[in-house]
Coordinates of C-alpha atoms in Angstrom, one line a residue:
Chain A
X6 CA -10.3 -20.7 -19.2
X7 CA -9.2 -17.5 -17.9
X8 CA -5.9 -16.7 -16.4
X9 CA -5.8 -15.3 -13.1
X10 CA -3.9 -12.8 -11.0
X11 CA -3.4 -11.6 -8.1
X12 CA -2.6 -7.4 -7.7
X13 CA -1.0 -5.5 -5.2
X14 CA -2.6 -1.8 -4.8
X15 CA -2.2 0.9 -2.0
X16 CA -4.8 3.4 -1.4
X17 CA -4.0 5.7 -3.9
X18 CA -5.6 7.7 -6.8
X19 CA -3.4 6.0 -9.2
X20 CA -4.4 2.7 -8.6
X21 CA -7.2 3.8 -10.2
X22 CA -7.3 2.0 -13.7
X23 CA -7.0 -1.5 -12.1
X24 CA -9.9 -1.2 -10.6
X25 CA -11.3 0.5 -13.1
X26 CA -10.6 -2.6 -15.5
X27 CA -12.4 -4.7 -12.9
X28 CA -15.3 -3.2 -12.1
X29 CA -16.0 -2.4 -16.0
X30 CA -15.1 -6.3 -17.2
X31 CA -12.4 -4.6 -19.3
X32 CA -10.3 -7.8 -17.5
X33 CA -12.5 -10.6 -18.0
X34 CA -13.2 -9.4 -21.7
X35 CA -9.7 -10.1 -22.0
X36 CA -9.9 -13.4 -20.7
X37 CA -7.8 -12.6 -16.9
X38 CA -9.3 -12.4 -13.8
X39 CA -7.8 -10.4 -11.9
X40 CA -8.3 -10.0 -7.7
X41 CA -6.9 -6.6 -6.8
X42 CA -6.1 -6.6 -2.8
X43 CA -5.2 -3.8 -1.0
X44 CA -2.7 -3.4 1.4
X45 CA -1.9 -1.1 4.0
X46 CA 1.8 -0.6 3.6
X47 CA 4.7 -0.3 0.9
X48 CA 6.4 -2.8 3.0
X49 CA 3.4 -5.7 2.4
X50 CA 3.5 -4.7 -2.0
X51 CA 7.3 -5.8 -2.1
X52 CA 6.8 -8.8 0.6
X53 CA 3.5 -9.7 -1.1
X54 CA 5.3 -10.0 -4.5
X55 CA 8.3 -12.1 -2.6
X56 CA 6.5 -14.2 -0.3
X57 CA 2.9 -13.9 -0.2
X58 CA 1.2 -14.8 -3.7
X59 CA 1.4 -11.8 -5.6
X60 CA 1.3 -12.2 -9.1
X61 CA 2.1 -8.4 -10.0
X62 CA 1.8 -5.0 -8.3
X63 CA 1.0 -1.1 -8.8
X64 CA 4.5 0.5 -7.9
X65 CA 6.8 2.7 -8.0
X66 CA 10.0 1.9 -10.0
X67 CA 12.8 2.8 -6.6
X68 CA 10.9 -0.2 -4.7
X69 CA 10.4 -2.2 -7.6
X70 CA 14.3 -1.6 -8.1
X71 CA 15.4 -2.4 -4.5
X72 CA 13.4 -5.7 -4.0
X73 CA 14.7 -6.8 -7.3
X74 CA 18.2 -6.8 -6.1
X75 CA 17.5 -8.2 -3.0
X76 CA 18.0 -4.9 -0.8
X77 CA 15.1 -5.4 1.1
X78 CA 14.2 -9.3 1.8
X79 CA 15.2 -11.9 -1.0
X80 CA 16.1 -11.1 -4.2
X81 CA 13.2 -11.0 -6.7
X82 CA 13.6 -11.1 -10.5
X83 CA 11.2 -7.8 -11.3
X84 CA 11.5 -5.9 -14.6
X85 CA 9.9 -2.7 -15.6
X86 CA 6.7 -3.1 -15.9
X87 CA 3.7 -1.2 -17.9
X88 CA 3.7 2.5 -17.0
X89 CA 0.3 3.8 -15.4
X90 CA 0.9 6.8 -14.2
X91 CA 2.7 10.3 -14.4
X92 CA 3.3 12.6 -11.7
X93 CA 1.5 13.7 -9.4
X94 CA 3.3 14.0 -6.1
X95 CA 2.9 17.0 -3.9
X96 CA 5.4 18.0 -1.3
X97 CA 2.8 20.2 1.6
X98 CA 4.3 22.3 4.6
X99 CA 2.3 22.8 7.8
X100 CA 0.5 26.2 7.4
X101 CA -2.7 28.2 6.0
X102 CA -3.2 31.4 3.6
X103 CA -0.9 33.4 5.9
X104 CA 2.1 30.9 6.0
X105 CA 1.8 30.5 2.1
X106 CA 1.6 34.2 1.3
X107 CA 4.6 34.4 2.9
X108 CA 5.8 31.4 1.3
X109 CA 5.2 32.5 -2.1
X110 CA 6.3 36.5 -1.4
X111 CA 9.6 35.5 -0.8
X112 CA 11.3 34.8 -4.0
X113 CA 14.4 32.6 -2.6
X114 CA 12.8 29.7 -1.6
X115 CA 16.1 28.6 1.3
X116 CA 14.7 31.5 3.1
X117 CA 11.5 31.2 2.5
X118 CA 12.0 27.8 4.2
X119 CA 14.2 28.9 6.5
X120 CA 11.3 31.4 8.2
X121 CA 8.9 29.1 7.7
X122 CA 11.2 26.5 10.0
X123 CA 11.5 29.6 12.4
X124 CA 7.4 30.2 12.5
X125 CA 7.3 26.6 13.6
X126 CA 9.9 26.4 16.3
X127 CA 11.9 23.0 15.5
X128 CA 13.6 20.7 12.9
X129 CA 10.8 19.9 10.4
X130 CA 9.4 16.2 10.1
X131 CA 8.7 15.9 6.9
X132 CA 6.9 12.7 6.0
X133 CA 7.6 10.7 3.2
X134 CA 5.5 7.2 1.8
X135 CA 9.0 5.0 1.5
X136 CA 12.7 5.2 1.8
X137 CA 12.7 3.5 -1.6
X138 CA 10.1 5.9 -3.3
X139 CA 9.9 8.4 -6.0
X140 CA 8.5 10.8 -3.1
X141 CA 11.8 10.2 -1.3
X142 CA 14.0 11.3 -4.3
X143 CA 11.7 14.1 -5.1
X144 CA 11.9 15.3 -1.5
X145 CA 15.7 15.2 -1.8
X146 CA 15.7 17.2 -4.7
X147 CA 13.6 19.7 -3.7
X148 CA 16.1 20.6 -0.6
X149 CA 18.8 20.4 -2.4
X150 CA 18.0 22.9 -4.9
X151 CA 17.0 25.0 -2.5
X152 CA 20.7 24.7 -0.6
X153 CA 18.9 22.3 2.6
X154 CA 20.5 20.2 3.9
X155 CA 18.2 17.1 4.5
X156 CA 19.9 14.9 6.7
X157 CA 20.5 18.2 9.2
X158 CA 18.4 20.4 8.6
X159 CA 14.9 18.4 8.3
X160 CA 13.9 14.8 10.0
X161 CA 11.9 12.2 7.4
X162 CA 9.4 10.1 9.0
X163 CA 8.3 7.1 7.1
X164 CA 4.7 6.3 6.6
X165 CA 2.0 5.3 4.5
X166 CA 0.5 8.0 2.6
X167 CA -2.8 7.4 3.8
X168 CA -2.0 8.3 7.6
X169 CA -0.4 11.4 6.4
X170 CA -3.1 13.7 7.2
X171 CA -3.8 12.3 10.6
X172 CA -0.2 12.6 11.4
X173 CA -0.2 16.5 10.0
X174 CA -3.7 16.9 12.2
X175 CA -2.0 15.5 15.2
X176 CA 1.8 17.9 14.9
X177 CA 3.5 14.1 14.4
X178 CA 4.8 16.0 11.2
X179 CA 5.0 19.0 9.7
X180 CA 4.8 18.5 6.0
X181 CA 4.6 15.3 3.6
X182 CA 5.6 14.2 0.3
X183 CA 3.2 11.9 -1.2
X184 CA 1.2 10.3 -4.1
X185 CA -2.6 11.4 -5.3
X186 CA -4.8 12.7 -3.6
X187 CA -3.1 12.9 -0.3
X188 CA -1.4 16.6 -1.1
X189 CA -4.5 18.0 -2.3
X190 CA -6.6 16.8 0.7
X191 CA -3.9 18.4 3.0
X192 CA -4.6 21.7 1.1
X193 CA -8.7 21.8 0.5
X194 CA -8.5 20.7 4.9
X195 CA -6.4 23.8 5.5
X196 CA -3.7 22.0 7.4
X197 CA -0.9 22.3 4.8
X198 CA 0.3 24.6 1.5
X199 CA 2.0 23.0 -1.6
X200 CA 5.3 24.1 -2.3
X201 CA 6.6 21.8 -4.8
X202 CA 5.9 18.0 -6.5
X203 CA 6.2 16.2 -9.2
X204 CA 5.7 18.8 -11.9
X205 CA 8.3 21.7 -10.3
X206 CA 10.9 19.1 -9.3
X207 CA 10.9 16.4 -12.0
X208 CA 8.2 17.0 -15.0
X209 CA 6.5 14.4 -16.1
X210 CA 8.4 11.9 -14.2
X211 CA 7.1 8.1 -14.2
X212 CA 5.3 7.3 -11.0
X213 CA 3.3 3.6 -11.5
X214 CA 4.0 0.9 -13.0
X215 CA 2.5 -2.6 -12.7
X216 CA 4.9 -4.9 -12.5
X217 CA 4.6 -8.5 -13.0
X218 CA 6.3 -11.4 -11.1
X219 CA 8.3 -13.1 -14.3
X220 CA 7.7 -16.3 -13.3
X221 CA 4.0 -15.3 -13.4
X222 CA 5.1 -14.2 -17.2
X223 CA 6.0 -17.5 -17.8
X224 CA 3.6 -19.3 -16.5
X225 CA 0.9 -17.5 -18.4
X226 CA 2.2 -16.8 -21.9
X227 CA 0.8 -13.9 -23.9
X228 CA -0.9 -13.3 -20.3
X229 CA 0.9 -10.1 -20.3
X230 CA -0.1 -8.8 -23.5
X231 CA -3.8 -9.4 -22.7
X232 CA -3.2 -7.5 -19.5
X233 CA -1.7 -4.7 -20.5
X234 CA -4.3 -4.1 -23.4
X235 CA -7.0 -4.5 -20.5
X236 CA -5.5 -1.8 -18.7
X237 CA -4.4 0.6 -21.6
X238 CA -8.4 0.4 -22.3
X239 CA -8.7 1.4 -18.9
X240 CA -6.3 4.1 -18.7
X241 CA -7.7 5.8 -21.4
X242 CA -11.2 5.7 -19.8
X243 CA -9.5 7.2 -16.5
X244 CA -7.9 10.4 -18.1
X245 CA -11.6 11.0 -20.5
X246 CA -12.4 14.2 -18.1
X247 CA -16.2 12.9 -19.0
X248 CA -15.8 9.8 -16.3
X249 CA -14.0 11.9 -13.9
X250 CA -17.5 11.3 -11.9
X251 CA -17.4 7.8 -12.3
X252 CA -14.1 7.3 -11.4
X253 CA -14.2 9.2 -7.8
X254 CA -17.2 7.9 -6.8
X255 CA -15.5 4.2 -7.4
X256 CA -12.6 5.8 -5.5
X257 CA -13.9 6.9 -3.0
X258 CA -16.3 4.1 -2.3
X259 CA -15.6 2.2 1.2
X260 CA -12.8 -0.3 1.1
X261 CA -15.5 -2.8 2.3
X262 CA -17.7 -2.2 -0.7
X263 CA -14.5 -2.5 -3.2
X264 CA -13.6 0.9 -3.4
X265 CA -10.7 2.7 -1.9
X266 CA -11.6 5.3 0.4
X267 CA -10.3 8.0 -0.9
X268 CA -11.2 11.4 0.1
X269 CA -14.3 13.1 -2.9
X270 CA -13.0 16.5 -2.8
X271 CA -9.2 15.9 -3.1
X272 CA -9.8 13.4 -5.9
X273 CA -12.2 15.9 -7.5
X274 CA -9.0 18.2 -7.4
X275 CA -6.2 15.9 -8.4
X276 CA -8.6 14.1 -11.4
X277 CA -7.7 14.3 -14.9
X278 CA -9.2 17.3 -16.3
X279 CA -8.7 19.4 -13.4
X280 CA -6.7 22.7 -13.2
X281 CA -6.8 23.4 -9.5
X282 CA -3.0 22.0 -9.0
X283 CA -0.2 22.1 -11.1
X284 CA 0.6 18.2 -9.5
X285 CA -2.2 16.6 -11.6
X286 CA -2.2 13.2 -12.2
X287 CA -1.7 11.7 -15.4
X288 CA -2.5 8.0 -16.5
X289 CA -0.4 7.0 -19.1
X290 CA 0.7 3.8 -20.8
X291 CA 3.5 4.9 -23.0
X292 CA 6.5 3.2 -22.5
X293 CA 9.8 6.2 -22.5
X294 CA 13.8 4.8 -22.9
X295 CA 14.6 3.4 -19.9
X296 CA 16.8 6.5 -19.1
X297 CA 14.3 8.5 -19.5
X298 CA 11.9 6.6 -17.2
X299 CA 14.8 5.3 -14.9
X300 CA 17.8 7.3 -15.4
X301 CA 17.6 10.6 -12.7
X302 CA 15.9 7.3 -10.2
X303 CA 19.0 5.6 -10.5
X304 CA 21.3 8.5 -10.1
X305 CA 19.3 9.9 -7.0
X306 CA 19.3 6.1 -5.5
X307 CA 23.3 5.7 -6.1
X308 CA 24.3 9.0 -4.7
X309 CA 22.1 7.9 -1.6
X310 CA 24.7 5.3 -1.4
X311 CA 22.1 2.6 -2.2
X312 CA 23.5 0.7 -5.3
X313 CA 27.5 -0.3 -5.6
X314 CA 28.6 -0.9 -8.8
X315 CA 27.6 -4.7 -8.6
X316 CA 24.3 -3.7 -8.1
X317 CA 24.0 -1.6 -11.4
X318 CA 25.1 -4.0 -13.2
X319 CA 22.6 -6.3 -12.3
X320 CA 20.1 -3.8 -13.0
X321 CA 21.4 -3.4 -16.6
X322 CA 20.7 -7.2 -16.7
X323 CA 17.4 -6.8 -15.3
X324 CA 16.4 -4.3 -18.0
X325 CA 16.2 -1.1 -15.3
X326 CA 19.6 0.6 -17.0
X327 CA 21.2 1.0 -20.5
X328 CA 23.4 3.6 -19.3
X329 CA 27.0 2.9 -20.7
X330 CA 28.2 6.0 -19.0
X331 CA 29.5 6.2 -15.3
X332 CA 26.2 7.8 -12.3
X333 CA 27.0 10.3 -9.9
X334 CA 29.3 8.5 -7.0
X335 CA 28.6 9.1 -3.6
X336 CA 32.0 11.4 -3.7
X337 CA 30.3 13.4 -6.0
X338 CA 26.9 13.7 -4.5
X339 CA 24.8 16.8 -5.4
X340 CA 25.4 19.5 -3.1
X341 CA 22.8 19.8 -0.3
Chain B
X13 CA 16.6 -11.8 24.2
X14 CA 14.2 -8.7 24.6
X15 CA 11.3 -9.2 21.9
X16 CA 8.6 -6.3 21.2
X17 CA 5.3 -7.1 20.2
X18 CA 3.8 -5.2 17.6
X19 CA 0.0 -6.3 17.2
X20 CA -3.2 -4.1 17.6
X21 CA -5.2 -6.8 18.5
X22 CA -4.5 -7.0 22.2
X23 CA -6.0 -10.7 22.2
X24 CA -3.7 -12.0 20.0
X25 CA -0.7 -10.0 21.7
X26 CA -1.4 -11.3 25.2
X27 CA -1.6 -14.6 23.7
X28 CA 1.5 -14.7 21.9
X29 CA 3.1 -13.0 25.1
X30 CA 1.7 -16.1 27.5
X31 CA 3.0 -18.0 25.0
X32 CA 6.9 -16.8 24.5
X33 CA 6.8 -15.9 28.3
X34 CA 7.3 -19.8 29.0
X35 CA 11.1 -19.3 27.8
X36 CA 12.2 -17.3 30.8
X37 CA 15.1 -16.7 28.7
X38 CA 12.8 -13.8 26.7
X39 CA 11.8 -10.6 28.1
X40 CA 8.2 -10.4 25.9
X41 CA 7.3 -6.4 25.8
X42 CA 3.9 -5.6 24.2
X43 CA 3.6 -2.6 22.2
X44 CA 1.1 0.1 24.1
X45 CA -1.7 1.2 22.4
X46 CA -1.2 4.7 20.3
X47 CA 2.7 4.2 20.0
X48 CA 4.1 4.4 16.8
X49 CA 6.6 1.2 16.2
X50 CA 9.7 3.5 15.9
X51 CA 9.4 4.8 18.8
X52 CA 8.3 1.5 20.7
X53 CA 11.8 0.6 19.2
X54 CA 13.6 3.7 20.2
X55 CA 12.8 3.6 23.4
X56 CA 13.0 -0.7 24.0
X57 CA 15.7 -1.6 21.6
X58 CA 14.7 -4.9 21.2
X59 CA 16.7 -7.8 20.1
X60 CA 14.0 -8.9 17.7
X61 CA 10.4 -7.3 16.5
X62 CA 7.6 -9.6 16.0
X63 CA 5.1 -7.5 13.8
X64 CA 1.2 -7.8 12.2
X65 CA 2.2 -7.3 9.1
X66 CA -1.6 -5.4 9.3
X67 CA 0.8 -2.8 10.7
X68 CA 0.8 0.8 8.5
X69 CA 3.9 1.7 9.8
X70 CA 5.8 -1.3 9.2
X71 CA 7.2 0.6 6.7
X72 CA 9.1 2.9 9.1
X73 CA 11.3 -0.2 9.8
X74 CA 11.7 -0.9 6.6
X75 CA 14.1 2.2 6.0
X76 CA 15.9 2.0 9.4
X77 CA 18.9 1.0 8.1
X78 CA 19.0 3.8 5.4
X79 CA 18.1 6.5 7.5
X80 CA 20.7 7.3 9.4
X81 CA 18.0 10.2 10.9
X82 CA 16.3 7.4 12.7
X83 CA 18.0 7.9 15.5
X84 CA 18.9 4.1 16.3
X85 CA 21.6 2.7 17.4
X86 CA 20.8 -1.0 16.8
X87 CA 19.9 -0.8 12.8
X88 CA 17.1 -3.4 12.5
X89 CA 15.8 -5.4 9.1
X90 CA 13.4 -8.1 8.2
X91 CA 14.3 -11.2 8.8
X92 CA 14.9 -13.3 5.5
X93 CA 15.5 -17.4 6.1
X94 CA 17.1 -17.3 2.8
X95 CA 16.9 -21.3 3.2
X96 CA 13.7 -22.0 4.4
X97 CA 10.9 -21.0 2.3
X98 CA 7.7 -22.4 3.5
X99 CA 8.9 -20.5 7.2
X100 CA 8.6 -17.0 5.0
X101 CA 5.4 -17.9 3.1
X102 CA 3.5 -19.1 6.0
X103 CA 4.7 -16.0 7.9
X104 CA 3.5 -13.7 5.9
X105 CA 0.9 -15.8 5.1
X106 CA 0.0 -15.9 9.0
X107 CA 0.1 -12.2 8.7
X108 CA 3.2 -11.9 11.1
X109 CA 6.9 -11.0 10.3
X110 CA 9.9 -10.5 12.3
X111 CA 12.3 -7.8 12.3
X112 CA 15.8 -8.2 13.8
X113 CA 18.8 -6.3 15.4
X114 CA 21.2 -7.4 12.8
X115 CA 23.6 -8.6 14.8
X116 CA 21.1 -11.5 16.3
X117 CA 22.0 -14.9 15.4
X118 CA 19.3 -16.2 13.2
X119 CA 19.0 -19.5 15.4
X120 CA 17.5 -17.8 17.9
X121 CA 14.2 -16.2 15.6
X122 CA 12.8 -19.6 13.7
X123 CA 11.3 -20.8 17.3
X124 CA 9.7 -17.4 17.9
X125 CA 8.7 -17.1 14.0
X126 CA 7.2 -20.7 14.3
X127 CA 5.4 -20.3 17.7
X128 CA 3.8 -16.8 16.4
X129 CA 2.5 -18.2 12.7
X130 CA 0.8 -21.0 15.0
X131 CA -1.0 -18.2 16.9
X132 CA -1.8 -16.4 14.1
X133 CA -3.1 -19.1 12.6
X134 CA -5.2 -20.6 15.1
X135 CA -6.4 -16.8 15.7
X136 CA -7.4 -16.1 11.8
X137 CA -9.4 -19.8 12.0
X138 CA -11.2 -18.9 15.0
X139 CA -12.4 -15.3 13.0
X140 CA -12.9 -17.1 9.9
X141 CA -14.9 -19.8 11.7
X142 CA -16.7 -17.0 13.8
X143 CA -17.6 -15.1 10.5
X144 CA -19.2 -18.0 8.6
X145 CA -20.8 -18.5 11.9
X146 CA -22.6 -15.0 11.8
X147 CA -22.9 -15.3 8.2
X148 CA -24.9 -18.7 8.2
X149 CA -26.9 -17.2 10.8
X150 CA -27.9 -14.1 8.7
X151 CA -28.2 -15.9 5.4
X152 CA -30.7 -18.3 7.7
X153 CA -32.4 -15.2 8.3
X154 CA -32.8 -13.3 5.3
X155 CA -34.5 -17.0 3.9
X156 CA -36.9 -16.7 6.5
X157 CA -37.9 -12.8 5.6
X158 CA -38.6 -14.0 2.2
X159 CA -40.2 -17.1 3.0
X160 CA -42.7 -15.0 5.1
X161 CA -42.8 -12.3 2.7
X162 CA -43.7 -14.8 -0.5
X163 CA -45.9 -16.6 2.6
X164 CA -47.7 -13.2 2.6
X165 CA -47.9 -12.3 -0.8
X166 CA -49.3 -15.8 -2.6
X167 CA -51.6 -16.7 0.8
X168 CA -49.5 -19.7 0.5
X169 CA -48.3 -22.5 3.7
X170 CA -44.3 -22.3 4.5
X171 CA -43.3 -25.5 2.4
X172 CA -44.6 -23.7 -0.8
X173 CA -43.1 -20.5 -0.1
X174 CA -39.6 -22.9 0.7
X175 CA -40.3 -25.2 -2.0
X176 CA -40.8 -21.7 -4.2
X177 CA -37.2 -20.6 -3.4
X178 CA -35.7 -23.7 -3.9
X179 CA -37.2 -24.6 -7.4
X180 CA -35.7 -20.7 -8.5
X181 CA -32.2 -21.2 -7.8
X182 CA -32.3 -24.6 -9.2
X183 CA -33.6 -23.3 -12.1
X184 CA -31.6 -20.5 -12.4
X185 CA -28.5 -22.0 -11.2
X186 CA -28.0 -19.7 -8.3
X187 CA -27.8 -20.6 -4.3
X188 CA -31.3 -20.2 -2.5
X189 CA -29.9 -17.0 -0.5
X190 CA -28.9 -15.2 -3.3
X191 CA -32.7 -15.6 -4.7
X192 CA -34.2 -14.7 -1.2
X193 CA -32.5 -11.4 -1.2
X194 CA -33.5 -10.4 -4.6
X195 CA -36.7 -11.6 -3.6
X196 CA -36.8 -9.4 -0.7
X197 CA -35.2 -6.5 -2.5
X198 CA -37.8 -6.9 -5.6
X199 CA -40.7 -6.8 -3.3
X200 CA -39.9 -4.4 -0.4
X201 CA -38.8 -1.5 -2.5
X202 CA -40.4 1.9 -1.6
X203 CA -43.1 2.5 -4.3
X204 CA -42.2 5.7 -6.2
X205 CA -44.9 8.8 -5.6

C-alpha cells in the first residue's frame, strides 16, 4: 500500500521538483502518493502544517524556524528538512533602462539609491513575500551594506510573491524582494531593474526545503527516505538544461489543469541553464552543516529581536543550531 | 467589539454580517471591495479580524506585530485556542481564521469563530453540492453525445449503443463516463490532411 502525503507549495519556480515527481510517477514508483496543494499565502503553508492536514511543506527555513517555536500560532515540532533549492531571489526597483543606467553608473550604491529615492518622490515600499523569509533577511542586508537605514528610510509591505507585479503595475510599491520567477518577470515587463539577490547578498544561500511534520515521520517509517530519493530523482531532472522545456511548460500550465501559472518568459530566464541573471535558480539536494545552511538566518532573525536566548536553545534541540558560540545581540546589531 | 470582515465573496460576507449583527453588542464592518486588509485595519482598528483564509494578503497580518513600519497602533495576531483543538482545525478547515487586537479577552472570539465555521461550512456544501450538480449534468451529457455518436456510427437503436458503453467499462474496469469521452475523443478527432 502506498503511503500518502499531503504538500504545501506556493506558486513558485522552486516548487518545481514536487511536481515534477508527480506528474512523472517518480512518487508512486517509490511507493508515496503524494497530493501537492497550492496555497495562496505564506500564512496558509505554516497554518496548513499546524492545523489543517499537512503532512510536509516546500519552505523557507526563517518560517519553518518561527512556527517551530511557536512564534506564529502553536508550537510545531519541525526540523530541517531536505534542501531543494539554492538562491535565486531578486531584489527589483521601480524603473526602465534609464533608471538602471543610472543605477549601475554610479559606483556607490547609498547614492545610487539615494537618487533613485529622489527620482521617485517618496519613502520606497519595498515589498517583501514574509516577515519570516529568506527575502526579508536578504532585503535587510542589502540596505545595510549599503548604509540604509530600513526601518526609516524604506517602508516593507508584506505580500505574496505572486501579486508582486500587480502591486509594482499599480505604484502600491516600488520594488520587491522575491523568490523565482517573480524578479525576472518584473525585468523582461519593463516595470523594475535588478539591483541585488540572492547571489550578490548571500551566495549560494539555501532557499527550500521540504519539511516534514515529524509526527508524519513517525507514522510512516522509512517514508522519508523513499521521499526524499523521489525527489532527489526529480531534482536532478529539473536542473538537466535538456528538460528546461518540459519543466516551464508544466509551470506555467493553468493552476486548474495542475500546473502553476507561472509566467513562460520569466521562467525561461530564471531556468537552470540560463545565463540571462546572475539570480538563477539552483535545485539542489545536498545537505550543508547546519551553520552553513542556518547560521547567517539565525544571526539576521536574532538581531531582528525575534529569538531570546530560550528560543535558541530550543532550536539547538530542534536540530536548526549547533552553534556553541554566542549570535549577534540586538545591542550589537549590524549597523544600518 | 468592532469586527472586520475580510471575505471576497460578498455572499458569504453579508451572510456572516446578518448573522453577527443579531448581537447588537458587535459593530460587523465588511471589508470594501479592492482594499488591501492592512489598510481596512488601519483605517477600522478593529477589536477582532475575521478572515478567508483564501485571502493573499493574510500574510500582511501575519507580520504586524514585527513590523513596527506598520503603522498600527493596536498590534494584531492570529488567534490560537491553545486548548481547544477541534475549534482550530475546523477553522481552518472551514477556510476562516480570526485575527485579534491582543489585548481582547479570548472569551469573547470562540462564539464569533464558531458562528463563522458554521457559515463557511454550510456555504462550501452548498458549492460542493452545486458542483456535483453541474457536473452530473455534464457527465449526463457527454453519455448522450456518445451514445448518439456510436448510434450513428454502427446504425444501431439507443439501448445497444447504452448497452455498448456499459459492457466497456465493465470490462475494462472504468466508470461509463470516462469510456464516453474517450469514445467521443477517439471518434471526433480532426482527420489529418
Amino acid at each position: 500500500m502506498s503511503t500518502s502525503c499531503r504538500i504545501g507549495l506556493l506558486q513558485l519556480a522552486d516548487s518545481a521538483p514536487v511536481l515534477v515527481a508527480c506528474v512523472l510517477n517518480i512518487f508512486s514508483r517509490h511507493g508515496l502518493e503524494i497530493a501537492p496543494v497550492v496555497v495562496p499565502s505564506w500564512a496558509n503553508i505554516a497554518d496548513g502544517l499546524v492545523w489543517n492536514g499537512f503532512d510536509g511543506a516546500v519552505m523557507f527555513p526563517p518560517l519553518a524556524i518561527m512556527t517551530a517555536l511557536g512564534q506564529r500560532g502553536r508550537a510545531l515540532d519541525l526540523r530541517p528538512g531536505l534542501p531543494l533549492s539554492r538562491g535565486g531571489n531578486m531584489l527589483v526597483l521601480r524603473g526602465q533602462k534609464a533608471e538602471q543606467a543610472l543605477w549601475d553608473a554610479e559606483p556607490d550604491k547609498h547614492t545610487a539609491f539615494k537618487n533613485w529615492q529622489q527620482a521617485l518622490g517618496r519613502r520606497p515600499r519595498l515589498g517583501v513575500v514574509h516577515l519570516y523569509s529568506t527575502h526579508y533577511l536578504i532585503l535587510t542586508r542589502f540596505l545595510s551594506k549599503n548604509a540604509l537605514n530600513r526601518d526609516t528610510e524604506t517602508d516593507i509591505v508584506i505580500m505574496p510573491p505572486a501579486r508582486m507585479i500587480e502591486a509594482l503595475a499599480a505604484g502600491e510599491i516600488d520594488g520587491f524582494c522575491a523568490g523565482p520567477p517573480w524578479g525576472a518577470d518584473a525585468t523582461l515587463k519593463n516595470l523594475a531593474f535588478a539591483v541585488a539577490g540572492s547571489a550578490s547578498t548571500m551566495p549560494g544561500h539555501l532557499e527550500k526545503m521540504l519539511v516534514l511534520k515529524e509526527q508524519w515521520k513517525a507514522d510512516n517509517p522509512n517514508a522519508e527516505a523513499r521521499l526524499h530519493a523521489a525527489l532527489r530523482e526529480a531534482v536532478a531532472l529539473c536542473n538537466t538544461p535538456a528538460q528546461a522545456p518540459f519543466i516551464t511548460e508544466l509551470l506555467s500550465a493553468p493552476m486548474q489543469d495542475g500546473g502553476l501559472g507561472l509566467p513562460t518568459d520569466a521562467l525561461k530566464a530564471v531556468l537552470p541553464g540560463t545565463t540571462s541573471t546572475p539570480d538563477v535558480m539552483v535545485f539542489d539536494t545536498e545537505s550543508q552543516s547546519t551553520e552553513a545552511s542556518f547560521g547567517w538566518m539565525l544571526e539576521g532573525m536574532q538581531a531582528e529581536g525575534w529569538l531570546t536566548p530560550a528560543l535558541l536553545d530550543t532550536l539547538k534541540t530542534l536540530g536548526w543550531s549547533d552553534r556553541h558560540g554566542a549570535f549577534h545581540t540586538p545591542a550589537e546589531r549590524p549597523a544600518r | 467589539m468592532k469586527v472586520l470582515l475580510a471575505d471576497e465573496n460578498s455572499q458569504r460576507a453579508g451572510a456572516l454580517a446578518r448573522l453577527l449583527e443579531a448581537d447588537t453588542s458587535l459593530e460587523v464592518i465588511l471589508l470594501e471591495a479592492h482594499t488591501s486588509l492592512m489598510d481596512a485595519v488601519r483605517s477600522h482598528a478593529p477589536d477582532i479580524v475575521l478572515v478567508d483564509i483564501s485571502r493573499a494578503d493574510r500574510d500582511a497580518l501575519d507580520s504586524v506585530r514585527a513590523l513596527s513600519a506598520s503603522g498600527l497602533e493596536r498590534p494584531v495576531a492570529l488567534f490560537v485556542d491553545e486548548d481547544d483543538e477541534a475549534l482550530m482545525e475546523d477553522a481552518f478547515a472551514a477556510g476562516v481564521c480570526s485575527y485579534n487586537v491582543l489585548d481582547t479577552p479570548v472569551k469573547n472570539v470562540k462564539p464569533l469563530l464558531r458562528s463563522a465555521i458554521a457559515l463557511y461550512d454550510r456555504f462550501r456544501k452548498t458549492n460542493a453540492e452545486l458542483l456535483a450538480a453541474r457536473k452530473t449534468l455534464s457527465d449526463r451529457e457527454t453519455i448522450d453525445r456518445a451514445k448518439f455518436l456510436f448510434m450513428k456510427q454502427e446504425r444501431c437503436r439507443e439501448e445497444d449503443a447504452y448497452r455498448w458503453l456499459r459492457k466497456q467499462a465493465m470490462q475494462t474496469s472504468r466508470k461509463i463516463i470516462d469510456v464516453a469521452t474517450e469514445y467521443l475523443a477517439h471518434h471526433t478527432r480532426t482527420p489529418k490532411a
